[in-house]
Each structure stands twice: as C-alpha cells, then as structure tokens.
mmCIF file of C-alpha atoms in Angstrom:
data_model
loop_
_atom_site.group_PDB
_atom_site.id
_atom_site.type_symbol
_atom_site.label_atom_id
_atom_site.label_comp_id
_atom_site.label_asym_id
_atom_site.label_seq_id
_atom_site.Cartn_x
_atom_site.Cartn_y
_atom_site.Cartn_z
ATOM 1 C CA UNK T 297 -63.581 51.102 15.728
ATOM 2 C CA UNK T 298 -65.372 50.368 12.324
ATOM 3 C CA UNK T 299 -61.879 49.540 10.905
ATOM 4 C CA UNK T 300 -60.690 47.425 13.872
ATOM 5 C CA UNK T 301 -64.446 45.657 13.303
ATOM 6 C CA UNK T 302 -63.793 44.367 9.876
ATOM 7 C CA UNK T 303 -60.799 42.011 11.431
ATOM 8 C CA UNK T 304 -63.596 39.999 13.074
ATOM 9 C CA UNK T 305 -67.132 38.096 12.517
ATOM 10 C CA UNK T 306 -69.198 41.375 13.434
ATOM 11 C CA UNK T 307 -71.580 43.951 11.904
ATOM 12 C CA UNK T 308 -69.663 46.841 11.112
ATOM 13 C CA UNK T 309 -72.322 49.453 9.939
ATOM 14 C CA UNK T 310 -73.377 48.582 13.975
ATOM 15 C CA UNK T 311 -69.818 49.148 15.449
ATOM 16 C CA UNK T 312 -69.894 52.368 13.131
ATOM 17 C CA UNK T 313 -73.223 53.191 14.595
ATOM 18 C CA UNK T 314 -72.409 52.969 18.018
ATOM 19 C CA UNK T 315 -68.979 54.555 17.385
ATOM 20 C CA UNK T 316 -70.809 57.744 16.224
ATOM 21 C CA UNK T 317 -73.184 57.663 19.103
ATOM 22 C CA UNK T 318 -72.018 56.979 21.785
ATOM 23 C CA UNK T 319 -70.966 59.774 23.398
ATOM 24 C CA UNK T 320 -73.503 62.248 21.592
ATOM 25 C CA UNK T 321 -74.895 63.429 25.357
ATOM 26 C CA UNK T 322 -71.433 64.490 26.202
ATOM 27 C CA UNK T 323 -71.163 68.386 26.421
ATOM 28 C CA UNK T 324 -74.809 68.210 28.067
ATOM 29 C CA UNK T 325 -73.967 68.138 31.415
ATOM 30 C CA UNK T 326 -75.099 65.165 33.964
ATOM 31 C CA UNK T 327 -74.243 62.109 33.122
ATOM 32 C CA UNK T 328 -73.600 61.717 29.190
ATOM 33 C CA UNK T 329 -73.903 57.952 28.681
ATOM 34 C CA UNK T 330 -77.836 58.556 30.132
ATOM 35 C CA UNK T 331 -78.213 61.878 28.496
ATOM 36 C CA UNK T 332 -77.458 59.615 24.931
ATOM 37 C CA UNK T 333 -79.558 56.905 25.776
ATOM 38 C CA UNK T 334 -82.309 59.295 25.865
ATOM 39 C CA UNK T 335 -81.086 60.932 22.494
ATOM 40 C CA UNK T 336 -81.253 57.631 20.622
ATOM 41 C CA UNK T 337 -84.344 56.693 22.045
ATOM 42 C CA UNK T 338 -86.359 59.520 21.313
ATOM 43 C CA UNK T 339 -85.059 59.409 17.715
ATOM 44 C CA UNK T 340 -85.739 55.879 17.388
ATOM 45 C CA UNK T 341 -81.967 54.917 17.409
ATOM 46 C CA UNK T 342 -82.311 50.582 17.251
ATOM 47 C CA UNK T 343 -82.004 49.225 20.775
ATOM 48 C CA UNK T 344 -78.544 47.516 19.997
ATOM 49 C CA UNK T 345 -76.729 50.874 18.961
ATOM 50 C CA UNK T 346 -78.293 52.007 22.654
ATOM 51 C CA UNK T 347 -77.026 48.965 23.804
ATOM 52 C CA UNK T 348 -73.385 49.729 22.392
ATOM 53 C CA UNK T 349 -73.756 53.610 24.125
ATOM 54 C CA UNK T 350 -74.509 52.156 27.558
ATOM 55 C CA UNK T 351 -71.705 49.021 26.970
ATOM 56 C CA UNK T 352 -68.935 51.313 26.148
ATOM 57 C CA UNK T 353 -68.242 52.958 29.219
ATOM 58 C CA UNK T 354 -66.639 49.864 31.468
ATOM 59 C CA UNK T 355 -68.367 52.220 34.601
ATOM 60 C CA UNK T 356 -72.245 51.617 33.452
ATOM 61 C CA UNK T 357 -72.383 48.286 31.813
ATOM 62 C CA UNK T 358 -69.695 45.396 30.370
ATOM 63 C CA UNK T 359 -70.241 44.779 26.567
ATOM 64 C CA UNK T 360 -72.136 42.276 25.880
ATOM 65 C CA UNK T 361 -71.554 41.789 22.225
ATOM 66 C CA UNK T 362 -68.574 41.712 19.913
ATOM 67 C CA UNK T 363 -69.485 45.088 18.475
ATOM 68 C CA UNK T 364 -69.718 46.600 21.955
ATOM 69 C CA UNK T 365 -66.358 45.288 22.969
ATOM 70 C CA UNK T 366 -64.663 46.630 19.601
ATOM 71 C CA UNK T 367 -66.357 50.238 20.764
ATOM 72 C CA UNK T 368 -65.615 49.947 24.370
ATOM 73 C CA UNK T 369 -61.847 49.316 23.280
ATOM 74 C CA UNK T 370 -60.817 51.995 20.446
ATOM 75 C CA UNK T 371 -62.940 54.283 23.244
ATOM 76 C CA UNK T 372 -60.873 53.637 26.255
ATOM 77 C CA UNK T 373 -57.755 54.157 24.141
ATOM 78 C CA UNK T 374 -58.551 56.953 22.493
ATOM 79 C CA UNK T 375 -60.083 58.883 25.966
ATOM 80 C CA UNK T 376 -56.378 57.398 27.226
ATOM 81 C CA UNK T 377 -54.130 59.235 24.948
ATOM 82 C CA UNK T 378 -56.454 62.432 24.798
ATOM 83 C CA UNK T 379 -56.522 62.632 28.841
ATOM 84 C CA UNK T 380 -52.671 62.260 28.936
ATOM 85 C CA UNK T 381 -52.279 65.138 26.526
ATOM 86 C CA UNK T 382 -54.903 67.778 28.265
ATOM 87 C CA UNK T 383 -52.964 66.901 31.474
ATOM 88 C CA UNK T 384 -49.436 67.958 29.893
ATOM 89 C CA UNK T 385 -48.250 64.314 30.106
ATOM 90 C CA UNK T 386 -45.988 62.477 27.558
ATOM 91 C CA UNK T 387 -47.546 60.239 25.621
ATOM 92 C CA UNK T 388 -46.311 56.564 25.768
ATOM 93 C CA UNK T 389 -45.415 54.558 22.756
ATOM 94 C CA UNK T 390 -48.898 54.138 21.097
ATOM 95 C CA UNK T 391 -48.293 50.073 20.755
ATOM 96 C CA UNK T 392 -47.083 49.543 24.396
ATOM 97 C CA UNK T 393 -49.840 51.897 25.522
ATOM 98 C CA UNK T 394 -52.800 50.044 23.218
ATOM 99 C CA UNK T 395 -51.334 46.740 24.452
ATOM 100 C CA UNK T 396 -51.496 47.616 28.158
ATOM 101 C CA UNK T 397 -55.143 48.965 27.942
ATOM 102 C CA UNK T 398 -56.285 45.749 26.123
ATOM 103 C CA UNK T 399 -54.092 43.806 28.570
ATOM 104 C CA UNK T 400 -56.130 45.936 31.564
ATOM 105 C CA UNK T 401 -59.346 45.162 30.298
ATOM 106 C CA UNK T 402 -58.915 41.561 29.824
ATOM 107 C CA UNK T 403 -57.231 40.971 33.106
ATOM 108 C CA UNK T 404 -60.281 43.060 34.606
ATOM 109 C CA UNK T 405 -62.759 40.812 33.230
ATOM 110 C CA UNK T 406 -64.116 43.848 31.333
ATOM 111 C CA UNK T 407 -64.453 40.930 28.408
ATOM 112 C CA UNK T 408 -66.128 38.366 30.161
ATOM 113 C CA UNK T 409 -69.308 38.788 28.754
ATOM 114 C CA UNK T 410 -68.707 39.760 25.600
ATOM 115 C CA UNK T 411 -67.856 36.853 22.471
ATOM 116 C CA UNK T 412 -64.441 37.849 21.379
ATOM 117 C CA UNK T 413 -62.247 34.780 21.118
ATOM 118 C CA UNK T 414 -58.432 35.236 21.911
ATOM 119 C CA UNK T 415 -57.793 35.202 17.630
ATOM 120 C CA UNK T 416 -60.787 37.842 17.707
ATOM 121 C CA UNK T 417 -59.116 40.043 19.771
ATOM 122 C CA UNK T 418 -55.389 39.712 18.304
ATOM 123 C CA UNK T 419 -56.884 40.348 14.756
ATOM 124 C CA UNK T 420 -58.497 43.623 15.993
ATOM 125 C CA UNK T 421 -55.772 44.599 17.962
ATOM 126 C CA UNK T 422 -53.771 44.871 14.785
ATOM 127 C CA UNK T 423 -56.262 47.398 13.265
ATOM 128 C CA UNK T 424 -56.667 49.056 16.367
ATOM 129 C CA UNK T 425 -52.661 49.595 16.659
ATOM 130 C CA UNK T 426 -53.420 51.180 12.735
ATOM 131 C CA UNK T 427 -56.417 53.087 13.216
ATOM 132 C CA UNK T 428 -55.452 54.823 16.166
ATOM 133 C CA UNK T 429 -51.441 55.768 15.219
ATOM 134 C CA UNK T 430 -53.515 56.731 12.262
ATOM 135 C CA UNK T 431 -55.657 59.227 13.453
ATOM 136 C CA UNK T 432 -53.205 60.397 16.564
ATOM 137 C CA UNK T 433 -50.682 61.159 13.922
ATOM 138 C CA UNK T 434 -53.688 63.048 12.511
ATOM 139 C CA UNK T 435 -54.703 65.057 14.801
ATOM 140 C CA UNK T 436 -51.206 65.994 16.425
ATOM 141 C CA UNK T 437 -50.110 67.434 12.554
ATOM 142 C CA UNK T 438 -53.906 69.230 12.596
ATOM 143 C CA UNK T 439 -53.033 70.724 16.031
ATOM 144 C CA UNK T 440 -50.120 72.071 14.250
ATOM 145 C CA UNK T 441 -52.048 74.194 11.618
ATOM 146 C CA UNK T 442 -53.336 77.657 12.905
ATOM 147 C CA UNK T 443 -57.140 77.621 13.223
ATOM 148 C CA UNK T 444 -59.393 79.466 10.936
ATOM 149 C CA UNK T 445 -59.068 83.365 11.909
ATOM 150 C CA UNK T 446 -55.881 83.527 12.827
ATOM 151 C CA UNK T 447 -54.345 84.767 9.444
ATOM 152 C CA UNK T 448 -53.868 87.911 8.752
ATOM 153 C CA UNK T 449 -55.420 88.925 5.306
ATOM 154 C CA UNK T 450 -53.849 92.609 4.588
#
C-alpha cells in the first residue's frame, strides 16, 4: 500500500500506518476491525490511522480519504489471492485479477466517498500491479523453503 501511495497526492507514513494496523485485532476472536479500533485507541493510535482500520474493510465503513482507499485496495487484493490459495484454487493472472477487483470496487461505489481521481487511481494501480506480483512472487518462493526445524543436523 505505502508503495502504491507514493503514485498519488497522499501521506504515505499514514497509508503505512494504517497498512500495519489494520488488521492487528485479527487472531483475537470477535470481530477484528472492532477488536483494533480498541487497540489503537487505548495506545493512543491518531484518530485517522483508526479511521483507515475501520475504512478498509468495504463491510464496516467506505474510505473516506485517499489513504483509506489505497489501504482498502492492496487489502482486498491481497485477502483475494490468499483466500484462493487456502481454498486449493488456481490463482488467476495477478493483472487480470488486480484489474477486476479495482474494476469491482469502483463499479460498487466502494469509491464514492473517497478523493481518488480516475489519473489517481490508474497511477496507483500501476504500483499496486508491482507491489503485489512483488510480494506474491515472494511469498510463493518462501513457501518453498522448509521452515526452521525441519533439518536434520546429524
């Protein structure tokens, strides 16, 4: 999200901000977007990260700022291509599948409230089509390497 961010007119540390906490309830049971809310709060998080946490999640809230959208968007593709693979399914071509979730969430009016221009959203897209084949391509050659403890050392 942070690299998709610098494309556009936005505050990046606060796109990186909300990227690293917004889902930092999850694991906790209950709902997670609430359960992070109450995180941040209590450890005097600024309101517009908490902001980003509730905007991200199309369900709770639409984004409301440029930094929330940018979130909301690398999110929703990312949970995409990770709920595809823990359900055995193939895994579209990245582009076509980025494209279609963007095209989704515009046609949804997921957007609407948000300030991202048309040129806005086609610069990000580019760096969203990089950063995530990035760190796919990552993590499919890290799921590759056996995980600490299971090499034999006699």
């Amino acid at each position: 999200a942070e690299h998709a961010a610098t494309a556009v007119d936005v505050n990046t540390k606060l796109v990186r901000a909300g990227a690293l906490y917004h889902e930092i309830g999850q694991g906790l049971g209950g709902n997670y977007i609430k359960k992070s809310m109450q995180i941040c709060s209590e450890n005097n998080i600024p309101e517009v990260v908490i902001d980003i946490v509730r905007e991200h999640n199309i369900n709770v809230s639409k984004p409301t700022t440029k930094e929330s959208a940018i979130v909301m968007l690398a999110d929703t593709i990312i949970s995409t291509i990770d709920g595809l693979k823990k359900k055995g399914s193939p895994v579209p071509d990245k582009v076509k599948l980025i494209d279609k979730v963007l095209t989704l969430r515009i046609s949804q009016g997921h957007l609407d409230e948000c300030d991202l221009t048309a040129g806005d959203i086609n610069a990000t897209t580019i760096l969203l089509f990089a950063s995530i084949i990035s760190i796919t391509s990552l993590y499919e050659y890290l799921g590759t390497i056996a995980p600490v403890g299971q090499f034999k050392t006699h």
